[in-house]
PDB file of C-alpha atoms and ligand atoms in Angstrom:
ATOM      1  CA  UNK A  18       4.344  48.338   1.167  1.00  0.00           C
ATOM      2  CA  UNK A  19      -0.079  48.397   1.876  1.00  0.00           C
ATOM      3  CA  UNK A  20      -0.255  47.393  -2.140  1.00  0.00           C
ATOM      4  CA  UNK A  21       2.006  45.274  -2.382  1.00  0.00           C
ATOM      5  CA  UNK A  22      -0.014  43.625   0.771  1.00  0.00           C
ATOM      6  CA  UNK A  23      -3.216  43.796  -0.821  1.00  0.00           C
ATOM      7  CA  UNK A  24      -2.275  42.094  -3.654  1.00  0.00           C
ATOM      8  CA  UNK A  25      -0.556  38.927  -1.629  1.00  0.00           C
ATOM      9  CA  UNK A  26      -3.872  38.427  -0.270  1.00  0.00           C
ATOM     10  CA  UNK A  27      -5.811  39.032  -3.657  1.00  0.00           C
ATOM     11  CA  UNK A  28      -2.999  36.011  -5.682  1.00  0.00           C
ATOM     12  CA  UNK A  29      -4.215  33.579  -2.937  1.00  0.00           C
ATOM     13  CA  UNK A  30      -7.679  34.668  -2.776  1.00  0.00           C
ATOM     14  CA  UNK A  31      -7.167  33.062  -6.418  1.00  0.00           C
ATOM     15  CA  UNK A  32      -5.310  30.437  -6.032  1.00  0.00           C
ATOM     16  CA  UNK A  33      -7.395  29.344  -3.308  1.00  0.00           C
ATOM     17  CA  UNK A  34     -10.099  30.107  -5.697  1.00  0.00           C
ATOM     18  CA  UNK A  35      -8.540  28.130  -8.634  1.00  0.00           C
ATOM     19  CA  UNK A  36      -8.208  25.059  -7.160  1.00  0.00           C
ATOM     20  CA  UNK A  37     -11.184  24.329  -6.539  1.00  0.00           C
ATOM     21  CA  UNK A  38     -12.488  25.792  -9.959  1.00  0.00           C
ATOM     22  CA  UNK A  39      -9.174  23.384 -11.983  1.00  0.00           C
ATOM     23  CA  UNK A  40     -10.730  20.125  -9.775  1.00  0.00           C
ATOM     24  CA  UNK A  41     -13.723  21.501 -11.073  1.00  0.00           C
ATOM     25  CA  UNK A  42     -12.913  20.089 -13.948  1.00  0.00           C
ATOM     26  CA  UNK A  43     -12.593  16.812 -14.048  1.00  0.00           C
ATOM     27  CA  UNK A  44     -14.227  14.843 -17.026  1.00  0.00           C
ATOM     28  CA  UNK A  45     -14.233  11.522 -16.954  1.00  0.00           C
ATOM     29  CA  UNK A  46     -12.823  10.324 -19.982  1.00  0.00           C
ATOM     30  CA  UNK A  47      -9.297   8.099 -19.772  1.00  0.00           C
ATOM     31  CA  UNK A  48      -6.802  10.295 -19.920  1.00  0.00           C
ATOM     32  CA  UNK A  49      -5.225  11.901 -16.912  1.00  0.00           C
ATOM     33  CA  UNK A  50      -3.158  15.351 -16.450  1.00  0.00           C
ATOM     34  CA  UNK A  51      -1.677  16.668 -13.153  1.00  0.00           C
ATOM     35  CA  UNK A  52      -4.127  19.926 -13.689  1.00  0.00           C
ATOM     36  CA  UNK A  53      -7.288  18.650 -13.573  1.00  0.00           C
ATOM     37  CA  UNK A  54      -6.865  16.877 -10.864  1.00  0.00           C
ATOM     38  CA  UNK A  55      -5.134  18.919  -9.650  1.00  0.00           C
ATOM     39  CA  UNK A  56      -5.253  19.893  -5.079  1.00  0.00           C
ATOM     40  CA  UNK A  57      -6.724  15.690  -5.746  1.00  0.00           C
ATOM     41  CA  UNK A  58      -4.006  13.337  -6.690  1.00  0.00           C
ATOM     42  CA  UNK A  59      -1.241  11.405  -4.695  1.00  0.00           C
ATOM     43  CA  UNK A  60       2.231  10.264  -7.087  1.00  0.00           C
ATOM     44  CA  UNK A  61       5.428   8.438  -6.200  1.00  0.00           C
ATOM     45  CA  UNK A  62       6.979   7.503  -9.957  1.00  0.00           C
ATOM     46  CA  UNK A  63       9.462   5.690 -10.980  1.00  0.00           C
ATOM     47  CA  UNK A  64      12.669   6.608 -11.296  1.00  0.00           C
ATOM     48  CA  UNK A  65      16.734   5.524 -11.643  1.00  0.00           C
ATOM     49  CA  UNK A  66      17.272   2.743 -13.726  1.00  0.00           C
ATOM     50  CA  UNK A  67      17.805  -0.192 -10.792  1.00  0.00           C
ATOM     51  CA  UNK A  68      13.512  -0.793 -11.085  1.00  0.00           C
ATOM     52  CA  UNK A  69      12.650  -0.471  -7.814  1.00  0.00           C
ATOM     53  CA  UNK A  70       8.932   0.779  -7.648  1.00  0.00           C
ATOM     54  CA  UNK A  71       8.538   0.517  -3.555  1.00  0.00           C
ATOM     55  CA  UNK A  72       8.035  -1.982  -1.764  1.00  0.00           C
ATOM     56  CA  UNK A  73       8.895  -4.219  -4.310  1.00  0.00           C
ATOM     57  CA  UNK A  74      10.937  -4.072  -8.027  1.00  0.00           C
ATOM     58  CA  UNK A  75       9.482  -4.253 -11.838  1.00  0.00           C
ATOM     59  CA  UNK A  76      10.346  -0.719 -12.955  1.00  0.00           C
ATOM     60  CA  UNK A  77       7.323   0.846 -15.239  1.00  0.00           C
ATOM     61  CA  UNK A  78       4.964  -2.515 -15.974  1.00  0.00           C
ATOM     62  CA  UNK A  79       5.058  -2.846 -12.496  1.00  0.00           C
ATOM     63  CA  UNK A  80       5.193   2.033 -11.830  1.00  0.00           C
ATOM     64  CA  UNK A  81       1.520   2.839 -10.132  1.00  0.00           C
ATOM     65  CA  UNK A  82       2.158   6.942 -10.772  1.00  0.00           C
ATOM     66  CA  UNK A  83      -0.777   8.943 -10.257  1.00  0.00           C
ATOM     67  CA  UNK A  84      -4.587   7.924  -8.310  1.00  0.00           C
ATOM     68  CA  UNK A  85      -6.944  10.455  -7.850  1.00  0.00           C
ATOM     69  CA  UNK A  86      -9.564  11.050  -4.912  1.00  0.00           C
ATOM     70  CA  UNK A  87     -11.490  13.855  -5.374  1.00  0.00           C
ATOM     71  CA  UNK A  88     -15.808  14.624  -3.854  1.00  0.00           C
ATOM     72  CA  UNK A  89     -17.650  17.658  -5.938  1.00  0.00           C
ATOM     73  CA  UNK A  90     -20.804  18.289  -3.637  1.00  0.00           C
ATOM     74  CA  UNK A  91     -22.236  13.711  -3.454  1.00  0.00           C
ATOM     75  CA  UNK A  92     -20.944  13.063  -5.965  1.00  0.00           C
ATOM     76  CA  UNK A  93     -16.595  10.936  -5.199  1.00  0.00           C
ATOM     77  CA  UNK A  94     -14.530  11.244  -8.526  1.00  0.00           C
ATOM     78  CA  UNK A  95     -10.640   9.178  -8.766  1.00  0.00           C
ATOM     79  CA  UNK A  96      -9.024   8.430 -11.164  1.00  0.00           C
ATOM     80  CA  UNK A  97      -5.384   5.853 -11.524  1.00  0.00           C
ATOM     81  CA  UNK A  98      -2.613   6.381 -13.983  1.00  0.00           C
ATOM     82  CA  UNK A  99       0.011   3.493 -13.542  1.00  0.00           C
ATOM     83  CA  UNK A 100       2.245   1.275 -16.133  1.00  0.00           C
ATOM     84  CA  UNK A 101       0.116  -1.867 -15.673  1.00  0.00           C
ATOM     85  CA  UNK A 102      -1.720  -3.279 -17.603  1.00  0.00           C
ATOM     86  CA  UNK A 103      -4.922  -2.840 -16.215  1.00  0.00           C
ATOM     87  CA  UNK A 104      -7.008  -4.480 -19.271  1.00  0.00           C
ATOM     88  CA  UNK A 105      -4.690  -7.648 -19.456  1.00  0.00           C
ATOM     89  CA  UNK A 106      -2.619  -7.813 -16.590  1.00  0.00           C
ATOM     90  CA  UNK A 107       1.386  -8.328 -17.568  1.00  0.00           C
ATOM     91  CA  UNK A 108       2.656 -11.187 -17.753  1.00  0.00           C
ATOM     92  CA  UNK A 109       5.905 -11.939 -15.786  1.00  0.00           C
ATOM     93  CA  UNK A 110       8.165 -15.030 -15.176  1.00  0.00           C
ATOM     94  CA  UNK A 111       4.752 -17.383 -16.699  1.00  0.00           C
ATOM     95  CA  UNK A 112       2.938 -15.610 -14.274  1.00  0.00           C
ATOM     96  CA  UNK A 113      -0.080 -13.978 -15.257  1.00  0.00           C
ATOM     97  CA  UNK A 114      -0.749 -10.755 -11.914  1.00  0.00           C
ATOM     98  CA  UNK A 115      -3.276  -9.806 -11.518  1.00  0.00           C
ATOM     99  CA  UNK A 116      -4.459  -5.663 -11.464  1.00  0.00           C
ATOM    100  CA  UNK A 117      -6.039  -5.185  -7.446  1.00  0.00           C
ATOM    101  CA  UNK A 118      -9.471  -3.952  -6.775  1.00  0.00           C
ATOM    102  CA  UNK A 119      -9.809   0.123  -5.801  1.00  0.00           C
ATOM    103  CA  UNK A 120     -10.088  -0.044  -1.941  1.00  0.00           C
ATOM    104  CA  UNK A 121     -11.695   2.963   0.090  1.00  0.00           C
ATOM    105  CA  UNK A 122     -11.925   3.900   3.461  1.00  0.00           C
ATOM    106  CA  UNK A 123     -14.737   5.851   4.599  1.00  0.00           C
ATOM    107  CA  UNK A 124     -14.659   7.750   8.422  1.00  0.00           C
ATOM    108  CA  UNK A 125     -10.513   7.543   7.980  1.00  0.00           C
ATOM    109  CA  UNK A 126      -9.190   4.775  10.607  1.00  0.00           C
ATOM    110  CA  UNK A 127      -7.267   3.196   8.864  1.00  0.00           C
ATOM    111  CA  UNK A 128     -10.408   0.077   7.551  1.00  0.00           C
ATOM    112  CA  UNK A 129     -10.651  -0.323   4.227  1.00  0.00           C
ATOM    113  CA  UNK A 130     -14.726  -0.375   3.506  1.00  0.00           C
ATOM    114  CA  UNK A 131     -14.905  -0.891   0.259  1.00  0.00           C
ATOM    115  CA  UNK A 132     -14.417  -2.533  -3.020  1.00  0.00           C
ATOM    116  CA  UNK A 133     -14.219  -1.277  -6.629  1.00  0.00           C
ATOM    117  CA  UNK A 134     -13.620  -3.687  -8.820  1.00  0.00           C
ATOM    118  CA  UNK A 135     -13.349  -2.748 -12.361  1.00  0.00           C
ATOM    119  CA  UNK A 136     -12.900  -4.925 -15.961  1.00  0.00           C
ATOM    120  CA  UNK A 137     -11.867  -3.347 -19.294  1.00  0.00           C
ATOM    121  CA  UNK A 138     -13.204  -3.515 -22.612  1.00  0.00           C
ATOM    122  CA  UNK A 139     -12.139  -1.181 -25.616  1.00  0.00           C
ATOM    123  CA  UNK A 140     -12.359   2.769 -23.732  1.00  0.00           C
ATOM    124  CA  UNK A 141     -14.401   1.400 -20.963  1.00  0.00           C
ATOM    125  CA  UNK A 142     -14.607   0.667 -17.346  1.00  0.00           C
ATOM    126  CA  UNK A 143     -16.737  -1.063 -16.154  1.00  0.00           C
ATOM    127  CA  UNK A 144     -16.756  -0.787 -12.242  1.00  0.00           C
ATOM    128  CA  UNK A 145     -19.051  -2.976  -8.939  1.00  0.00           C
ATOM    129  CA  UNK A 146     -18.634  -1.210  -5.884  1.00  0.00           C
ATOM    130  CA  UNK A 147     -19.028  -3.661  -2.850  1.00  0.00           C
ATOM    131  CA  UNK A 148     -19.556  -3.859   0.748  1.00  0.00           C
ATOM    132  CA  UNK A 149     -16.739  -5.148   2.130  1.00  0.00           C
ATOM    133  CA  UNK A 150     -15.711  -8.239   5.271  1.00  0.00           C
ATOM    134  CA  UNK A 151     -12.750  -9.411   4.570  1.00  0.00           C
ATOM    135  CA  UNK A 152      -9.607  -8.880   2.032  1.00  0.00           C
ATOM    136  CA  UNK A 153      -7.455 -10.223   0.246  1.00  0.00           C
ATOM    137  CA  UNK A 154      -4.007  -9.752   0.654  1.00  0.00           C
ATOM    138  CA  UNK A 155      -1.108  -8.732  -1.582  1.00  0.00           C
ATOM    139  CA  UNK A 156       0.985 -12.590  -2.686  1.00  0.00           C
ATOM    140  CA  UNK A 157       5.122 -11.035  -0.687  1.00  0.00           C
ATOM    141  CA  UNK A 158       4.579 -10.182   3.186  1.00  0.00           C
ATOM    142  CA  UNK A 159       7.405  -8.272   2.514  1.00  0.00           C
ATOM    143  CA  UNK A 160       4.269  -6.006   0.811  1.00  0.00           C
ATOM    144  CA  UNK A 161       2.086  -5.666   2.852  1.00  0.00           C
ATOM    145  CA  UNK A 162       3.152  -2.398   3.022  1.00  0.00           C
ATOM    146  CA  UNK A 163       0.907  -2.084  -1.358  1.00  0.00           C
ATOM    147  CA  UNK A 164      -1.994  -3.970   0.923  1.00  0.00           C
ATOM    148  CA  UNK A 165      -4.824  -4.930   0.392  1.00  0.00           C
ATOM    149  CA  UNK A 166      -4.876  -5.738  -2.453  1.00  0.00           C
ATOM    150  CA  UNK A 167      -8.344  -6.890  -3.880  1.00  0.00           C
ATOM    151  CA  UNK A 168     -11.974  -7.969  -1.886  1.00  0.00           C
ATOM    152  CA  UNK A 169     -12.016 -11.878  -0.895  1.00  0.00           C
ATOM    153  CA  UNK A 170     -16.067 -11.424   1.023  1.00  0.00           C
ATOM    154  CA  UNK A 171     -18.647  -9.058   0.341  1.00  0.00           C
ATOM    155  CA  UNK A 172     -21.669  -7.931   2.736  1.00  0.00           C
ATOM    156  CA  UNK A 173     -23.626  -9.141  -0.551  1.00  0.00           C
ATOM    157  CA  UNK A 174     -22.758 -11.516  -3.180  1.00  0.00           C
ATOM    158  CA  UNK A 175     -24.028  -9.002  -6.036  1.00  0.00           C
ATOM    159  CA  UNK A 176     -22.736  -4.774  -6.279  1.00  0.00           C
ATOM    160  CA  UNK A 177     -24.288  -2.335  -4.724  1.00  0.00           C
ATOM    161  CA  UNK A 178     -23.563  -1.052  -7.678  1.00  0.00           C
ATOM    162  CA  UNK A 179     -22.996  -1.296 -11.345  1.00  0.00           C
ATOM    163  CA  UNK A 180     -21.062   2.565 -13.466  1.00  0.00           C
ATOM    164  CA  UNK A 181     -19.083   2.562 -15.833  1.00  0.00           C
ATOM    165  CA  UNK A 182     -15.803   4.623 -16.416  1.00  0.00           C
ATOM    166  CA  UNK A 183     -13.278   6.097 -18.683  1.00  0.00           C
ATOM    167  CA  UNK A 184     -10.142   3.725 -19.790  1.00  0.00           C
ATOM    168  CA  UNK A 185      -7.467   5.633 -21.871  1.00  0.00           C
ATOM    169  CA  UNK A 186      -3.305   4.860 -22.306  1.00  0.00           C
ATOM    170  CA  UNK A 187      -0.781   6.610 -22.643  1.00  0.00           C
ATOM    171  CA  UNK A 188       3.081   5.733 -23.445  1.00  0.00           C
ATOM    172  CA  UNK A 189       3.236   3.547 -21.341  1.00  0.00           C
ATOM    173  CA  UNK A 190       0.495   3.481 -18.995  1.00  0.00           C
ATOM    174  CA  UNK A 191      -2.588   2.956 -18.794  1.00  0.00           C
ATOM    175  CA  UNK A 192      -6.048   5.086 -17.085  1.00  0.00           C
ATOM    176  CA  UNK A 193      -8.669   4.397 -15.309  1.00  0.00           C
ATOM    177  CA  UNK A 194     -11.219   7.335 -14.964  1.00  0.00           C
ATOM    178  CA  UNK A 195     -14.971   7.109 -12.820  1.00  0.00           C
ATOM    179  CA  UNK A 196     -17.214   9.333 -10.309  1.00  0.00           C
ATOM    180  CA  UNK A 197     -20.483   7.996  -9.047  1.00  0.00           C
ATOM    181  CA  UNK A 198     -23.386   8.877  -6.223  1.00  0.00           C
ATOM    182  CA  UNK A 199     -21.764   8.066  -2.550  1.00  0.00           C
ATOM    183  CA  UNK A 200     -24.796   8.260  -1.357  1.00  0.00           C
ATOM    184  CA  UNK A 201     -23.834   3.630  -1.962  1.00  0.00           C
ATOM    185  CA  UNK A 202     -21.653   4.250   1.182  1.00  0.00           C
ATOM    186  CA  UNK A 203     -23.505   3.701   3.782  1.00  0.00           C
ATOM    187  CA  UNK A 204     -20.715   3.995   6.119  1.00  0.00           C
ATOM    188  CA  UNK A 205     -19.770   6.907   5.941  1.00  0.00           C
ATOM    189  CA  UNK A 206     -19.733   9.576   8.516  1.00  0.00           C
ATOM    190  CA  UNK A 207     -18.260  13.016   6.278  1.00  0.00           C
ATOM    191  CA  UNK A 208     -14.966  13.777   6.356  1.00  0.00           C
ATOM    192  CA  UNK A 209     -11.238  12.280   4.981  1.00  0.00           C
ATOM    193  CA  UNK A 210     -12.089   9.421   2.340  1.00  0.00           C
ATOM    194  CA  UNK A 211      -8.349   7.185   0.994  1.00  0.00           C
ATOM    195  CA  UNK A 212      -8.158   5.223  -1.953  1.00  0.00           C
ATOM    196  CA  UNK A 213      -5.780   2.524  -2.631  1.00  0.00           C
ATOM    197  CA  UNK A 214      -4.458   1.246  -5.329  1.00  0.00           C
ATOM    198  CA  UNK A 215      -1.915  -1.981  -5.950  1.00  0.00           C
ATOM    199  CA  UNK A 216      -1.471  -5.172  -7.873  1.00  0.00           C
ATOM    200  CA  UNK A 217      -1.490  -8.658  -7.421  1.00  0.00           C
ATOM    201  CA  UNK A 218       2.094  -8.868  -6.235  1.00  0.00           C
ATOM    202  CA  UNK A 219       1.880  -5.152  -4.516  1.00  0.00           C
ATOM    203  CA  UNK A 220       4.888  -4.160  -6.293  1.00  0.00           C
ATOM    204  CA  UNK A 221       3.709  -0.940  -6.204  1.00  0.00           C
ATOM    205  CA  UNK A 222       0.901   0.990  -4.047  1.00  0.00           C
ATOM    206  CA  UNK A 223      -0.396   4.788  -3.604  1.00  0.00           C
ATOM    207  CA  UNK A 224      -3.273   5.608  -1.632  1.00  0.00           C
ATOM    208  CA  UNK A 225      -4.655   9.328  -1.857  1.00  0.00           C
ATOM    209  CA  UNK A 226      -7.220  10.886   1.391  1.00  0.00           C
ATOM    210  CA  UNK A 227      -9.169  13.832  -0.048  1.00  0.00           C
ATOM    211  CA  UNK A 228     -11.269  16.404   2.188  1.00  0.00           C
ATOM    212  CA  UNK A 229     -14.683  16.753   1.331  1.00  0.00           C
ATOM    213  CA  UNK A 230     -14.761  20.203  -1.040  1.00  0.00           C
ATOM    214  CA  UNK A 231     -17.280  23.363  -0.012  1.00  0.00           C
ATOM    215  CA  UNK A 232     -20.690  23.406  -2.050  1.00  0.00           C
ATOM    216  CA  UNK A 233     -20.478  26.189  -4.275  1.00  0.00           C
ATOM    217  CA  UNK A 234     -22.398  28.315  -2.205  1.00  0.00           C
ATOM    218  CA  UNK A 235     -20.138  27.547   0.580  1.00  0.00           C
ATOM    219  CA  UNK A 236     -17.699  29.536  -1.692  1.00  0.00           C
ATOM    220  CA  UNK A 237     -19.817  32.248  -2.399  1.00  0.00           C
ATOM    221  CA  UNK A 238     -20.437  32.722   1.004  1.00  0.00           C
ATOM    222  CA  UNK A 239     -16.373  32.916   1.676  1.00  0.00           C
ATOM    223  CA  UNK A 240     -14.968  34.612  -1.145  1.00  0.00           C
ATOM    224  CA  UNK A 241     -18.557  37.356  -0.149  1.00  0.00           C
ATOM    225  CA  UNK A 242     -16.776  38.312   3.705  1.00  0.00           C
ATOM    226  CA  UNK A 243     -13.226  37.859   1.909  1.00  0.00           C
ATOM    227  CA  UNK A 244     -14.492  40.876  -0.504  1.00  0.00           C
ATOM    228  CA  UNK A 245     -16.769  42.285   2.150  1.00  0.00           C
ATOM    229  CA  UNK A 246     -12.589  42.258   4.800  1.00  0.00           C
ATOM    230  CA  UNK A 247     -10.192  44.945   2.322  1.00  0.00           C
ATOM    231  CA  UNK A 248     -13.863  46.725   2.160  1.00  0.00           C
ATOM    232  CA  UNK A 249     -13.654  47.333   5.041  1.00  0.00           C
ATOM    233  CA  UNK A 250     -10.043  47.562   5.844  1.00  0.00           C
ATOM    234  CA  UNK A 251     -10.456  50.722   2.064  1.00  0.00           C
ATOM    235  CA  UNK A 252     -12.439  52.459   4.491  1.00  0.00           C
ATOM    236  CA  UNK A 253     -10.468  52.416   7.796  1.00  0.00           C
ATOM    237  CA  UNK A 254      -7.342  53.261   5.316  1.00  0.00           C
ATOM    238  CA  UNK A 255      -9.461  55.777   4.065  1.00  0.00           C
ATOM    239  CA  UNK A 256     -11.163  57.599   6.929  1.00  0.00           C
ATOM    240  CA  UNK A 257      -6.816  57.585   8.495  1.00  0.00           C
ATOM    241  CA  UNK A 258      -5.800  59.583   5.609  1.00  0.00           C
ATOM    242  CA  UNK A 259      -8.471  61.616   5.477  1.00  0.00           C
TER     243      UNK A 259
HETATM  244 CA1   CA B 325      -9.715  13.119 -17.653  1.00  0.00          CA
HETATM  245 CA1   CA B 326       5.942   4.065  -7.891  1.00  0.00          CA
HETATM  246 CA1   CA B 327     -12.964   3.040   7.422  1.00  0.00          CA
END
């Protein structure tokens, strides 16, 4: 009985460390895997044949598949996997629908504070970070759940930060990945951060919220504490048996 209990506790401990380790292995290469973003993504794949992707219709071309966000110390990593063509947009019934900006809510108050605008050339995605004063919503009122779509006005006309990430394709899906220094999010006071993405028509969208990962030193201290507790329990058992 004792042995089983101890083994379970050790497995739980290893799992907790494993989650931290796998997300630490995120690589910005335009290739999205659920293993590299384990514990830090949301998903709501389109399944079935009616084309409903939520809150609208459109099938694979308008399907948002994965949205990921991971905070590692001062670095913020993000990724998107979608059936929507993020390079050229999607032409449908003579109208070219644009991909939206990534919207970022810091301080967990339901207000999106920053926009990551992007353009794609080859396998490189170029990003511009803006502090937003007003947003544009998606084009249909019945898709309000997918709002906002892209930034309308910002505190400055020039971006706070420009950087590059990676773009890739996976079957009929497109992948965007990038990372930037969180110090550019000057409104951030700690705690959870939410990332949001949709396209112009708002047919589909995803949100993902993440909280900061403890620094490696904290994890080591935590691990040391758990091991010390095991040592203590072992000593107690020996004393009782002896
Ligand atoms: Ca990757
Ligand atoms: Ca979807
Ligand atoms: Ca906010």
